[in-house]
PDB file of C-alpha atoms in Angstrom:
ATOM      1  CA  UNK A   1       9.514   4.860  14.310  1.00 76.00           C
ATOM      2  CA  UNK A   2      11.205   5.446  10.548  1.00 89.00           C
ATOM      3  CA  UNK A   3       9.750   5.569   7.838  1.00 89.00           C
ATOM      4  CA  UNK A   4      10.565   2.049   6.633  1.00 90.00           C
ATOM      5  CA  UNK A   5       9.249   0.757   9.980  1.00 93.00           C
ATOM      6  CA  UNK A   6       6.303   2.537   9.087  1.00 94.00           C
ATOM      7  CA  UNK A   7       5.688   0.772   5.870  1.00 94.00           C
ATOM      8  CA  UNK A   8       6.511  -2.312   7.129  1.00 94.00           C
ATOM      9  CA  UNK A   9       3.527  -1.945   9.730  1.00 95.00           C
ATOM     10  CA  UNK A  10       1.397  -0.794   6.671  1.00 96.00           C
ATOM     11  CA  UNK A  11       2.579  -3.572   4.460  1.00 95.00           C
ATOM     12  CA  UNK A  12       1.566  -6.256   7.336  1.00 94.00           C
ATOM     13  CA  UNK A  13      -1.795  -4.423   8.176  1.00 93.00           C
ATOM     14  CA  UNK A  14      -5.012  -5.958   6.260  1.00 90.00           C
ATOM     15  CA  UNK A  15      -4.530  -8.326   3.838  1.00 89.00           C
ATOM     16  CA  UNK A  16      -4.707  -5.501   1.064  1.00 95.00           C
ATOM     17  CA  UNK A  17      -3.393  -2.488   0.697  1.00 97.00           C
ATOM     18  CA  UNK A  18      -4.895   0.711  -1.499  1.00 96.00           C
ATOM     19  CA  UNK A  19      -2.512   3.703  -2.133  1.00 97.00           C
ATOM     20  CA  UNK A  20      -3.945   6.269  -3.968  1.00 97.00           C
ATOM     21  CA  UNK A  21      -1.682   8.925  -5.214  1.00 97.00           C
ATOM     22  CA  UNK A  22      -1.631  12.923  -5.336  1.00 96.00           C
ATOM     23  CA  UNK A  23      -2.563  12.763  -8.968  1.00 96.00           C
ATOM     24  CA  UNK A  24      -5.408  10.539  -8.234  1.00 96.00           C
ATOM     25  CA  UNK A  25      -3.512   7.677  -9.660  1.00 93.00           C
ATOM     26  CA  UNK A  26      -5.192   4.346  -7.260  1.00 94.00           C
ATOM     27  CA  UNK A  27      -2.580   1.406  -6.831  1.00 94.00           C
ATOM     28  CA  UNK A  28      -4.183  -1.407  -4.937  1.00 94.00           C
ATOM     29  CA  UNK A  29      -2.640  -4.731  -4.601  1.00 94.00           C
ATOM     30  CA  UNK A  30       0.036  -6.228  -1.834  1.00 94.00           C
ATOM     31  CA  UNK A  31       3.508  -4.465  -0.865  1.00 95.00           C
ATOM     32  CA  UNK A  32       6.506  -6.601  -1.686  1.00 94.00           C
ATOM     33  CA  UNK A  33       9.110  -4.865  -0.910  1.00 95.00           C
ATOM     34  CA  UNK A  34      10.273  -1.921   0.968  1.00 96.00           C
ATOM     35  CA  UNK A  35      13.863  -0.195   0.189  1.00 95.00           C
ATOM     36  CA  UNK A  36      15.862   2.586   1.755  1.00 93.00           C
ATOM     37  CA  UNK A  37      13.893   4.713  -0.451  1.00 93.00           C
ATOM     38  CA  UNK A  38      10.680   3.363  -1.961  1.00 96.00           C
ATOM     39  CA  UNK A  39       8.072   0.523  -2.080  1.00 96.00           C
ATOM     40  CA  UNK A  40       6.863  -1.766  -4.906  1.00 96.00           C
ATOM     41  CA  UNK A  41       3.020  -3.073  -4.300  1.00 96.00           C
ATOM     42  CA  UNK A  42       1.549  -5.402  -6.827  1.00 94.00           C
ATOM     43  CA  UNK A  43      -1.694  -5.194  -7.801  1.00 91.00           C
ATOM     44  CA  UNK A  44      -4.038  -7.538  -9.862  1.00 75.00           C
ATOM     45  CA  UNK A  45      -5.097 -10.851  -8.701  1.00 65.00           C
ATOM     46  CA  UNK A  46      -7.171 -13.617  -9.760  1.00 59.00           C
ATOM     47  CA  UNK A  47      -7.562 -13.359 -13.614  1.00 59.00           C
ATOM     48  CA  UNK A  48      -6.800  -9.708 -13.718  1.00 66.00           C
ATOM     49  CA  UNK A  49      -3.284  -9.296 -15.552  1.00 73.00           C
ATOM     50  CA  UNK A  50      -1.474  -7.205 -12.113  1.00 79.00           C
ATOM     51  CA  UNK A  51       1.796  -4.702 -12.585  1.00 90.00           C
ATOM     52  CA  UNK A  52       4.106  -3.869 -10.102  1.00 92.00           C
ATOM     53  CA  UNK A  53       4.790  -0.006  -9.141  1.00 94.00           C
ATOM     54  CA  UNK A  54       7.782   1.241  -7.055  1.00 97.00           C
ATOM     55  CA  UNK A  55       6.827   4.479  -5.670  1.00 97.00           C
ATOM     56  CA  UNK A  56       9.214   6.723  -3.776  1.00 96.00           C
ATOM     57  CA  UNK A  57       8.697   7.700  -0.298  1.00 94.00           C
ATOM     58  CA  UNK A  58       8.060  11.436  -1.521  1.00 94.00           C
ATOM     59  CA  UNK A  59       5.026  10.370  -3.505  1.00 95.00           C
ATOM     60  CA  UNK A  60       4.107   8.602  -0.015  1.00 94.00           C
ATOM     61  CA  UNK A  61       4.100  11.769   1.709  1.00 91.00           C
ATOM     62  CA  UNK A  62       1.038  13.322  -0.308  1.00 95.00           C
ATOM     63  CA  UNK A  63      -0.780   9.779  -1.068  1.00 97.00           C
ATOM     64  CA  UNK A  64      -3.750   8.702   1.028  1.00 98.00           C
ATOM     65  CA  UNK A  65      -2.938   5.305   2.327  1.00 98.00           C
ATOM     66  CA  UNK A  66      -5.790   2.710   3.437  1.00 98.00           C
ATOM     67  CA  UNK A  67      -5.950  -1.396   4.264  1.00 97.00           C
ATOM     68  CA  UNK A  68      -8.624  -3.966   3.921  1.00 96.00           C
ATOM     69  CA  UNK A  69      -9.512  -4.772   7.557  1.00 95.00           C
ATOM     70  CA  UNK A  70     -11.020  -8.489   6.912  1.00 92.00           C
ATOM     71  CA  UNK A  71     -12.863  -8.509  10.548  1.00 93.00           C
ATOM     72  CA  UNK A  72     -14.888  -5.409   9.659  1.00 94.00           C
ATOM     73  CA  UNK A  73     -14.934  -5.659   5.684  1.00 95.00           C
ATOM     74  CA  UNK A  74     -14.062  -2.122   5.112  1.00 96.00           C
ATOM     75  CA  UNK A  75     -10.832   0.307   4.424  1.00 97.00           C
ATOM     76  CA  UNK A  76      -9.333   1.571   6.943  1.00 97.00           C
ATOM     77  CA  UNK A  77      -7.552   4.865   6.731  1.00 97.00           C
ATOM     78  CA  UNK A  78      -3.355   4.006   7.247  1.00 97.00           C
ATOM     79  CA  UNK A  79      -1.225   7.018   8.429  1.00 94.00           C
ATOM     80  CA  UNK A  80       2.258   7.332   8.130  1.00 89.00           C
TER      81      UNK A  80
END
């Protein structure tokens, strides 16, 4: 499996995502959309004021992924 196929998986896994980023940097939010080279996840919801963050698939290589399993109410790790 690719990369992108990858991503996709991790994009359809939980109904959040969290990446958080080799400078510490925490992005958490919904993927939506997946290139040849990066992915843009949105984050902010409800009244929060959200941004949108493409982040290349080298960033993705350090970053510690994780998704919002709704059954067991907790993150679960993601690996790529």
């Amino acid at each position: 499996m690719n990369i992108e196929e990858r991503l996709i998986h991790f994009a359809e896994s939980g109904n959040q995502q969290k990446i958080i980023l080799a400078n510490g940097e925490q992005l958490q939010g919904w993927i939506m959309e997946i290139t040849d080279d990066a992915l843009l996840i949105s984050t902010g919801f409800n009244d929060k004021v959200g941004k949108d963050y493409w982040i290349n698939f080298a960033d993705l290589s350090t970053a510690q992924l994780s998704y919002w399993d709704s059954q067991i109410q907790a993150w679960q790790t993601f690996i790529l």
